[in-house]
Short mmCIF file of C-alpha atoms (C1' of nucleotides) in Angstrom, two decimals:
data_model
loop_
_atom_site.label_atom_id
_atom_site.label_comp_id
_atom_site.label_asym_id
_atom_site.label_seq_id
_atom_site.Cartn_x
_atom_site.Cartn_y
_atom_site.Cartn_z
CA MET S 214 22.31 -94.64 -35.89
CA SER S 215 25.50 -93.90 -33.92
CA LEU S 216 28.05 -95.97 -35.77
CA ARG S 217 28.21 -93.19 -38.30
CA HIS S 218 29.04 -90.74 -35.52
CA ALA S 219 31.65 -93.03 -34.06
CA LEU S 220 33.33 -93.12 -37.46
CA LEU S 221 33.06 -89.37 -37.92
CA GLY S 222 34.53 -88.96 -34.45
CA LEU S 223 37.52 -91.13 -35.18
CA LEU S 224 38.08 -89.41 -38.49
CA SER S 225 38.02 -86.05 -36.73
CA GLU S 226 41.36 -86.99 -35.19
CA ARG S 227 43.01 -87.93 -38.45
CA PRO S 228 42.27 -89.46 -41.83
CA ALA S 229 42.13 -93.23 -41.91
CA SER S 230 41.12 -96.21 -44.02
CA GLY S 231 38.38 -98.67 -43.15
CA TYR S 232 41.06 -101.07 -42.06
CA ASP S 233 42.65 -98.47 -39.78
CA LEU S 234 39.32 -97.66 -38.22
CA LEU S 235 38.66 -101.32 -37.67
CA LYS S 236 41.87 -101.57 -35.66
CA ARG S 237 41.14 -98.41 -33.74
CA PHE S 238 37.73 -99.68 -32.79
CA GLU S 239 39.28 -102.73 -31.27
CA THR S 240 41.49 -100.75 -28.98
CA SER S 241 39.45 -97.72 -28.06
CA LEU S 242 35.74 -97.93 -28.83
CA ALA S 243 35.13 -101.66 -28.63
CA ASN S 244 33.87 -101.31 -25.08
CA VAL S 245 31.28 -98.66 -25.81
CA TRP S 246 30.36 -99.27 -29.42
CA PRO S 247 31.48 -102.54 -30.99
CA ALA S 248 31.13 -102.86 -34.74
CA THR S 249 31.85 -105.58 -37.22
CA GLN S 250 34.11 -105.23 -40.23
CA SER S 251 31.16 -105.71 -42.53
CA GLN S 252 29.18 -102.98 -40.87
CA MET S 253 32.00 -100.48 -40.96
CA TYR S 254 32.81 -100.79 -44.65
CA THR S 255 29.13 -100.46 -45.48
CA GLU S 256 28.76 -97.40 -43.30
CA LEU S 257 31.88 -95.77 -44.73
CA SER S 258 30.46 -96.14 -48.22
CA LYS S 259 27.24 -94.49 -47.13
CA LEU S 260 29.10 -91.66 -45.41
CA ALA S 261 31.14 -91.07 -48.55
CA ASP S 262 27.98 -91.07 -50.66
CA SER S 263 26.38 -88.49 -48.43
CA GLY S 264 29.45 -86.28 -48.50
CA LEU S 265 30.26 -86.38 -44.79
CA ILE S 266 33.59 -87.97 -45.55
CA GLY S 267 35.69 -88.09 -48.70
CA VAL S 268 38.40 -90.29 -50.17
CA SER S 269 41.60 -88.30 -49.68
CA ALA S 270 44.10 -90.86 -50.91
CA GLN S 271 44.36 -94.29 -52.48
CA GLY S 272 47.00 -96.77 -51.39
CA PRO S 273 48.18 -100.24 -52.30
CA ARG S 274 45.74 -103.16 -52.20
CA GLY S 275 42.82 -100.89 -52.95
CA ARG S 276 43.29 -98.97 -49.73
CA LYS S 277 41.09 -95.90 -49.50
CA GLU S 278 41.93 -93.22 -47.01
CA TYR S 279 38.94 -91.27 -45.82
CA THR S 280 38.98 -87.71 -44.53
CA LEU S 281 36.28 -85.85 -42.64
CA THR S 282 34.70 -83.08 -44.68
CA ASP S 283 33.42 -79.79 -43.30
CA GLU S 284 29.90 -81.15 -43.49
CA GLY S 285 31.07 -84.21 -41.61
CA LEU S 286 32.55 -82.13 -38.81
CA ALA S 287 29.39 -80.05 -38.67
CA GLU S 288 27.30 -83.20 -38.40
CA LEU S 289 29.54 -84.52 -35.62
CA ARG S 290 29.21 -81.28 -33.67
CA HIS S 291 25.48 -81.23 -34.26
CA TRP S 292 25.18 -84.74 -32.88
CA LEU S 293 27.23 -83.84 -29.81
CA THR S 294 25.48 -80.61 -28.96
CA GLU S 295 21.98 -80.72 -30.37
CA THR S 296 20.79 -84.30 -29.97
CA LYS S 297 20.00 -86.02 -26.72
CA PRO S 298 21.67 -89.35 -26.01
CA GLN S 299 19.24 -92.25 -25.96
CA ARG S 300 19.30 -93.96 -22.65
CA ASN S 301 20.82 -97.31 -22.62
CA THR S 302 18.19 -99.89 -22.11
CA ARG S 303 18.16 -103.62 -22.77
CA SER S 304 20.23 -105.45 -20.25
CA ASP S 305 20.34 -109.19 -20.63
CA ILE S 306 21.93 -109.35 -17.19
CA LEU S 307 19.10 -107.48 -15.51
CA LEU S 308 16.36 -109.21 -17.45
CA ARG S 309 17.43 -112.51 -15.95
CA VAL S 310 17.07 -111.09 -12.47
CA PHE S 311 13.32 -110.78 -12.96
CA PHE S 312 13.01 -114.50 -13.45
CA LEU S 313 15.35 -115.82 -10.80
CA ASN S 314 12.36 -117.33 -9.00
CA VAL S 315 12.04 -119.83 -11.85
CA ILE S 316 15.27 -121.54 -10.77
CA THR S 317 16.40 -122.70 -7.33
CA PRO S 318 17.80 -120.23 -4.78
CA ASP S 319 21.16 -121.96 -5.08
CA GLN S 320 21.16 -121.50 -8.84
CA ALA S 321 20.10 -117.88 -8.45
CA ARG S 322 22.89 -117.17 -5.98
CA SER S 323 25.30 -118.89 -8.30
CA TYR S 324 24.17 -116.60 -11.12
CA LEU S 325 24.80 -113.54 -8.98
CA ALA S 326 28.18 -114.89 -7.93
CA GLU S 327 29.06 -115.17 -11.61
CA LEU S 328 28.10 -111.56 -12.10
CA MET S 329 30.35 -110.54 -9.23
CA GLU S 330 33.22 -112.40 -10.78
CA LEU S 331 32.52 -110.91 -14.19
CA SER S 332 32.51 -107.42 -12.74
CA GLU S 333 35.77 -108.05 -10.96
CA GLN S 334 37.39 -109.37 -14.10
CA GLU S 335 36.27 -106.42 -16.16
CA HIS S 336 37.38 -104.03 -13.49
CA GLU S 337 40.77 -105.66 -13.41
CA ALA S 338 41.06 -105.59 -17.21
CA LEU S 339 40.29 -101.87 -17.23
CA ARG S 340 42.77 -101.24 -14.46
CA ARG S 341 45.45 -102.99 -16.48
CA LEU S 342 44.48 -101.00 -19.55
CA ALA S 343 44.75 -97.79 -17.56
CA ASP S 344 48.21 -98.78 -16.39
CA SER S 345 49.39 -99.67 -19.87
CA ILE S 346 48.60 -96.25 -21.30
CA ASP S 347 50.68 -93.23 -20.47
CA TRP S 348 48.08 -90.57 -20.08
CA GLY S 349 49.00 -87.11 -21.23
CA ASP S 350 47.19 -83.84 -21.04
CA ASP S 351 45.99 -84.05 -24.64
CA PRO S 352 42.24 -84.08 -25.21
CA LEU S 353 42.18 -87.73 -26.25
CA SER S 354 43.85 -88.82 -23.06
CA VAL S 355 41.42 -86.80 -21.01
CA ASN S 356 38.40 -88.26 -22.81
CA GLY S 357 39.73 -91.78 -22.74
CA ARG S 358 40.51 -91.45 -19.05
CA ILE S 359 36.98 -90.22 -18.34
CA ALA S 360 35.41 -93.12 -20.24
CA LEU S 361 37.67 -95.58 -18.49
CA GLU S 362 36.80 -94.16 -15.09
CA TYR S 363 33.18 -94.80 -15.94
CA GLY S 364 34.00 -98.44 -16.56
CA LEU S 365 35.83 -98.73 -13.25
CA ARG S 366 32.99 -97.18 -11.29
CA PHE S 367 30.39 -99.15 -13.16
CA ASN S 368 32.00 -102.48 -12.43
CA ALA S 369 32.61 -101.60 -8.79
CA MET S 370 28.95 -100.65 -8.45
CA ARG S 371 27.81 -103.83 -10.14
CA ARG S 372 29.98 -106.01 -7.97
CA GLU S 373 28.60 -104.45 -4.80
CA TRP S 374 25.07 -104.74 -6.09
CA ALA S 375 25.43 -108.41 -7.01
CA ALA S 376 26.83 -109.16 -3.55
CA TRP S 377 23.92 -107.36 -1.94
CA ALA S 378 21.43 -109.10 -4.24
CA ALA S 379 22.79 -112.58 -3.46
CA ASP S 380 22.16 -111.77 0.17
CA GLN S 381 18.53 -110.89 -0.54
CA ILE S 382 17.77 -114.34 -1.88
CA ARG S 383 16.53 -116.64 0.81
CA MET T 217 17.45 -112.97 -28.93
CA SER T 218 16.19 -112.28 -25.42
CA LEU T 219 12.73 -110.97 -26.12
CA ARG T 220 11.62 -114.56 -26.44
CA HIS T 221 12.99 -115.25 -22.97
CA ALA T 222 11.35 -112.17 -21.54
CA LEU T 223 8.02 -113.45 -22.88
CA LEU T 224 8.63 -116.96 -21.60
CA GLY T 225 9.51 -115.45 -18.23
CA LEU T 226 6.34 -113.44 -18.00
CA LEU T 227 4.27 -116.43 -19.08
CA SER T 228 5.91 -118.51 -16.37
CA GLU T 229 3.96 -116.44 -13.84
CA ARG T 230 0.60 -116.93 -15.49
CA PRO T 231 -1.01 -117.31 -18.90
CA ALA T 232 -1.59 -114.10 -20.80
CA SER T 233 -2.52 -112.67 -24.18
CA GLY T 234 -0.23 -110.55 -26.34
CA TYR T 235 -2.16 -107.55 -25.17
CA ASP T 236 -1.68 -108.49 -21.51
CA LEU T 237 2.03 -108.95 -22.02
CA LEU T 238 2.25 -105.61 -23.76
CA LYS T 239 0.78 -103.96 -20.66
CA ARG T 240 3.00 -105.89 -18.32
CA PHE T 241 6.08 -104.88 -20.27
CA GLU T 242 5.18 -101.26 -19.77
CA THR T 243 5.07 -101.55 -16.04
CA SER T 244 7.75 -104.08 -15.21
CA LEU T 245 10.25 -104.80 -17.96
CA ALA T 246 10.21 -101.57 -19.93
CA ASN T 247 13.35 -100.41 -18.14
CA VAL T 248 15.44 -103.43 -18.90
CA TRP T 249 13.96 -104.77 -22.11
CA PRO T 250 11.61 -102.49 -24.03
CA ALA T 251 9.68 -104.04 -26.89
CA THR T 252 7.19 -102.74 -29.38
CA GLN T 253 3.72 -104.12 -29.92
CA SER T 254 4.68 -105.24 -33.39
CA GLN T 255 7.68 -107.14 -32.17
CA MET T 256 5.80 -108.91 -29.43
CA TYR T 257 3.00 -110.26 -31.56
CA THR T 258 5.52 -111.50 -34.10
CA GLU T 259 7.60 -113.18 -31.44
CA LEU T 260 4.56 -114.79 -29.82
CA SER T 261 3.63 -116.34 -33.15
CA LYS T 262 7.12 -117.74 -33.51
CA LEU T 263 7.10 -119.10 -29.96
CA ALA T 264 3.76 -120.79 -30.59
CA ASP T 265 5.09 -122.27 -33.85
CA SER T 266 8.08 -123.70 -32.08
CA GLY T 267 5.96 -125.19 -29.30
CA LEU T 268 7.43 -123.23 -26.40
CA ILE T 269 4.05 -121.69 -25.72
CA GLY T 270 0.54 -122.75 -26.67
CA VAL T 271 -2.84 -121.13 -27.12
CA SER T 272 -4.78 -122.14 -24.01
CA ALA T 273 -7.92 -120.12 -24.57
CA GLN T 274 -9.63 -117.88 -27.06
CA GLY T 275 -11.54 -114.81 -25.95
CA PRO T 276 -13.64 -112.07 -27.44
CA ARG T 277 -12.13 -109.83 -30.14
CA GLY T 278 -9.83 -112.58 -31.32
CA ARG T 279 -8.02 -112.66 -28.00
CA LYS T 280 -5.58 -115.54 -27.72
CA GLU T 281 -4.35 -116.56 -24.31
CA TYR T 282 -0.94 -118.15 -24.36
CA THR T 283 0.37 -120.62 -21.80
CA LEU T 284 3.93 -121.74 -21.23
CA THR T 285 4.50 -125.37 -22.23
CA ASP T 286 6.88 -127.77 -20.50
CA GLU T 287 9.36 -127.22 -23.31
CA GLY T 288 8.99 -123.49 -22.78
CA LEU T 289 9.75 -123.74 -19.09
CA ALA T 290 12.71 -125.98 -19.85
CA GLU T 291 14.02 -123.43 -22.36
CA LEU T 292 13.59 -120.62 -19.83
CA ARG T 293 15.52 -122.56 -17.20
CA HIS T 294 18.16 -123.48 -19.74
CA TRP T 295 18.60 -119.82 -20.63
CA LEU T 296 18.88 -118.83 -16.98
CA THR T 297 21.30 -121.51 -15.89
CA GLU T 298 23.26 -122.64 -18.92
CA THR T 299 23.85 -119.56 -21.02
CA LYS T 300 26.06 -116.64 -20.13
CA PRO T 301 24.59 -113.16 -20.24
CA GLN T 302 26.04 -111.02 -22.97
CA ARG T 303 27.63 -107.97 -21.54
CA ASN T 304 25.87 -104.80 -22.19
CA THR T 305 27.80 -102.78 -24.68
CA ARG T 306 26.83 -99.88 -26.89
CA SER T 307 26.36 -96.76 -24.88
CA ASP T 308 25.47 -93.68 -26.83
CA ILE T 309 26.18 -91.65 -23.71
CA LEU T 310 29.71 -92.96 -23.33
CA LEU T 311 30.49 -92.84 -27.05
CA ARG T 312 29.98 -89.10 -26.98
CA VAL T 313 32.51 -88.75 -24.20
CA PHE T 314 35.27 -89.88 -26.54
CA PHE T 315 34.65 -86.94 -28.81
CA LEU T 316 34.10 -84.14 -26.32
CA ASN T 317 37.28 -82.50 -27.56
CA VAL T 318 35.50 -81.72 -30.81
CA ILE T 319 33.26 -79.20 -29.04
CA THR T 320 34.16 -76.38 -26.64
CA PRO T 321 34.91 -77.09 -22.96
CA ASP T 322 31.77 -75.16 -22.06
CA GLN T 323 29.68 -77.34 -24.34
CA ALA T 324 31.33 -80.46 -22.99
CA ARG T 325 30.63 -79.45 -19.39
CA SER T 326 27.09 -78.64 -20.34
CA TYR T 327 26.74 -82.14 -21.80
CA LEU T 328 27.96 -83.69 -18.56
CA ALA T 329 25.66 -81.47 -16.54
CA GLU T 330 22.76 -82.80 -18.61
CA LEU T 331 23.85 -86.32 -17.79
CA MET T 332 23.89 -85.48 -14.10
CA GLU T 333 20.38 -84.13 -14.33
CA LEU T 334 19.21 -87.15 -16.30
CA SER T 335 20.64 -89.50 -13.69
CA GLU T 336 18.97 -87.57 -10.92
CA GLN T 337 15.64 -87.64 -12.70
CA GLU T 338 15.82 -91.35 -13.32
CA HIS T 339 16.87 -91.96 -9.76
CA GLU T 340 13.95 -89.96 -8.52
CA ALA T 341 11.52 -91.78 -10.84
CA LEU T 342 12.74 -95.13 -9.54
CA ARG T 343 12.47 -93.97 -5.96
CA ARG T 344 8.87 -92.95 -6.56
CA LEU T 345 8.19 -96.29 -8.23
CA ALA T 346 9.66 -98.09 -5.23
CA ASP T 347 7.41 -96.11 -2.91
CA SER T 348 4.31 -96.79 -4.97
CA ILE T 349 4.66 -100.55 -4.76
CA ASP T 350 3.99 -102.46 -1.58
CA TRP T 351 6.71 -105.00 -1.60
CA GLY T 352 5.88 -108.37 -0.17
CA ASP T 353 7.99 -111.45 0.43
CA ASP T 354 6.83 -113.14 -2.75
CA PRO T 355 9.48 -114.00 -5.33
CA LEU T 356 8.33 -111.33 -7.77
CA SER T 357 8.66 -108.61 -5.18
CA VAL T 358 12.13 -109.80 -4.27
CA ASN T 359 13.26 -109.88 -7.91
CA GLY T 360 11.65 -106.58 -8.76
CA ARG T 361 13.21 -104.99 -5.71
CA ILE T 362 16.65 -106.29 -6.69
CA ALA T 363 16.33 -104.94 -10.21
CA LEU T 364 15.13 -101.63 -8.91
CA GLU T 365 18.02 -101.38 -6.49
CA TYR T 366 20.32 -101.81 -9.46
CA GLY T 367 18.71 -98.82 -11.12
CA LEU T 368 19.12 -96.71 -8.01
CA ARG T 369 22.76 -97.60 -7.60
CA PHE T 370 23.44 -97.20 -11.29
CA ASN T 371 22.03 -93.71 -11.44
CA ALA T 372 23.79 -92.64 -8.26
CA MET T 373 27.06 -93.90 -9.72
CA ARG T 374 26.48 -92.15 -13.01
CA ARG T 375 25.65 -88.87 -11.33
CA GLU T 376 28.84 -88.95 -9.28
CA TRP T 377 30.87 -89.89 -12.32
CA ALA T 378 29.44 -87.08 -14.46
CA ALA T 379 30.21 -84.58 -11.71
CA TRP T 380 33.75 -85.85 -11.49
CA ALA T 381 34.13 -85.84 -15.27
CA ALA T 382 32.93 -82.24 -15.60
CA ASP T 383 35.65 -81.33 -13.18
CA GLN T 384 38.28 -83.04 -15.34
CA ILE T 385 37.56 -80.81 -18.30
CA ARG T 386 39.74 -77.73 -18.28
"C1'" DG C 251 -24.60 -93.82 -31.07
"C1'" DT C 252 -20.05 -92.41 -30.36
"C1'" DT C 253 -15.82 -92.90 -28.06
"C1'" DT C 254 -12.59 -95.68 -25.71
"C1'" DT C 255 -10.37 -99.77 -24.92
"C1'" DC C 256 -9.24 -104.24 -26.33
"C1'" DA C 257 -6.95 -106.94 -29.63
"C1'" DT C 258 -4.22 -108.55 -33.49
"C1'" DG C 259 -1.67 -108.32 -37.39
"C1'" DT C 260 1.51 -106.80 -41.72
"C1'" DA C 261 4.84 -104.05 -44.52
"C1'" DA C 262 8.86 -101.39 -45.09
"C1'" DC C 263 12.94 -100.08 -43.42
"C1'" DG C 264 17.26 -99.64 -40.65
"C1'" DA C 265 20.79 -101.68 -37.79
"C1'" DG C 266 23.61 -105.53 -36.57
"C1'" DT C 267 25.66 -110.40 -37.17
"C1'" DT C 268 27.72 -114.24 -39.60
"C1'" DA C 269 29.64 -116.07 -43.29
"C1'" DC C 270 31.54 -116.01 -47.62
"C1'" DA C 271 34.60 -114.27 -51.20
"C1'" DT C 272 38.63 -112.21 -53.15
"C1'" DG C 273 43.07 -110.64 -53.89
"C1'" DA C 274 47.44 -107.75 -53.25
"C1'" DT C 275 51.58 -107.05 -50.59
"C1'" DT C 276 54.91 -107.85 -47.23
"C1'" DC C 277 57.60 -110.79 -44.33
"C1'" DT C 278 60.42 -114.87 -43.35
"C1'" DA F 185 57.75 -120.28 -51.93
"C1'" DG F 186 54.58 -119.94 -48.37
"C1'" DA F 187 52.49 -117.58 -44.53
"C1'" DA F 188 50.81 -113.59 -42.49
"C1'" DT F 189 48.85 -109.29 -42.92
"C1'" DC F 190 46.51 -105.76 -45.33
"C1'" DA F 191 42.39 -104.51 -47.50
"C1'" DT F 192 37.74 -104.39 -49.26
"C1'" DG F 193 33.41 -105.94 -50.31
"C1'" DT F 194 28.63 -108.70 -50.67
"C1'" DA F 195 24.74 -111.87 -49.30
"C1'" DA F 196 21.63 -113.81 -46.18
"C1'" DC F 197 19.60 -113.43 -42.04
"C1'" DT F 198 17.84 -111.71 -37.44
"C1'" DC F 199 16.34 -108.09 -34.56
"C1'" DG F 200 14.11 -103.76 -33.75
"C1'" DT F 201 11.34 -99.49 -35.14
"C1'" DT F 202 7.67 -96.92 -37.40
"C1'" DA F 203 3.67 -96.78 -39.59
"C1'" DC F 204 -0.35 -98.58 -41.37
"C1'" DA F 205 -4.61 -101.31 -41.13
"C1'" DT F 206 -8.56 -103.45 -39.15
"C1'" DG F 207 -12.29 -104.49 -36.31
"C1'" DA F 208 -14.90 -106.22 -32.08
"C1'" DA F 209 -16.68 -105.12 -27.61
"C1'" DA F 210 -17.43 -102.25 -23.70
"C1'" DA F 211 -18.43 -97.83 -21.61
"C1'" DC F 212 -20.80 -93.54 -21.55
#
DNA sequence: GTTTTCATGTAACGAGTTACATGATTCT
DNA sequence: AGAATCATGTAACTCGTTACATGAAAAC
C-alpha cells in the first residue's frame, strides 16, 4: 500500500506526469521501492479518482501533469507521522541460508562467496552514485544522503556477515 | 515464488502436514519468510499436483502428511545452486526517509528515534531467542545460528544508522 | 459435555509482474 | 523518411492477505 505514498511524496516536490515519475523512480527510489510502468499509471488513476492528486495541466501526446492536492499532502503527512512502518521481512537471500545443509559445504561456501561479491558490487555502485551527485544542503540532498548511507552500511554489514558465515561452515 | 522452496526446504528435514509446517514457520522461518495458513495449504496442493511432494500418510481429522519426492529435492537443490537470489528491495522504512522534509525536523527525528528503538527491541528479541535454544553441531543449528547472527548484525547496523541520521537533521 | 487443539479448505480482494497495444512528437 | 523518445493505457496472471467456513478428536 506504499506505492501511493511514494507517488504522493514525489509529487510533493513538484508536479509531474506519470512518465516523469517513472523516470524519477529509476534514479531515486528504484532501490527502496521499485515499481513498474503499468503499476504506476494504474495507481495514478486511483489517486486522481480519490482526490489526493489532480490533473493540473495537459500536454502533447496525451501528457497529464499531476499535482498534489491539500488532501494528498495531508495523507502523506499522516502516513509519515501516524502510521508505523511495517518491518521488512521476506529475504530470499536469508531463506536460502536455512537450507544450506541440503547442498555440499563447498556449494554452500560458494553461495556465501557470491553474496560477499554482490554486497561489494552494490556498495561500490552506491559509492559511485554518491560521488556523481553534488550534495547540497537542501532537504532532498539530506534525505537522499541518509538513504544512501543506509545502503553503504547495509552492504558493508552483509559482506562481513557472509565472510563470517562462510567460516562457520565446516 | 519462494514459498514453495521454503516448504520444500522444511520437508527436506522430515515429512510433515500443512499444520506442522504452519507451526514450524512460526518458530523458524517467520522472520525471513512469513506465510499465512491460507497460502500454505494452497501452495502444498500445487506442490503435490506438480509432483514435488507427495502424500505419504493420512491421519485423523483429514491430516495429510507430505513427503519430499526426488524431483522435489532436485528442485530444491536447483534453486539453491543454480538460481540467483533476488535482492531484497522495497523498504517501507527507507521510503519514508526520502520524504522526511515534508514533516517538521522534530517529527523526523522522532521517526528516527522510533527506528532506533525498534532495532533495539528486535535485537533484544533475537538475543533472547539465541539464549533459549541450545545450539548443537547439527546442520540445522549451524544454519539457524548463521541466520540469527544476520539479524543481530542487521539490527545493530540499523540502530547506529538511525542515530547517525537523526544527527544529520538540522 | 464443553472447550481446546488439530486440521483443512475456499472466496474475495489488493498488490505486483509481464506482456501487449497504441499512437503522437521530436530528432537526425 | 525513419528512428528514437515521449506518453498512456489494458489484460492476464501470480502472489499475498483477510475473512469465512467446517468439522474431527483430544483434553478437562
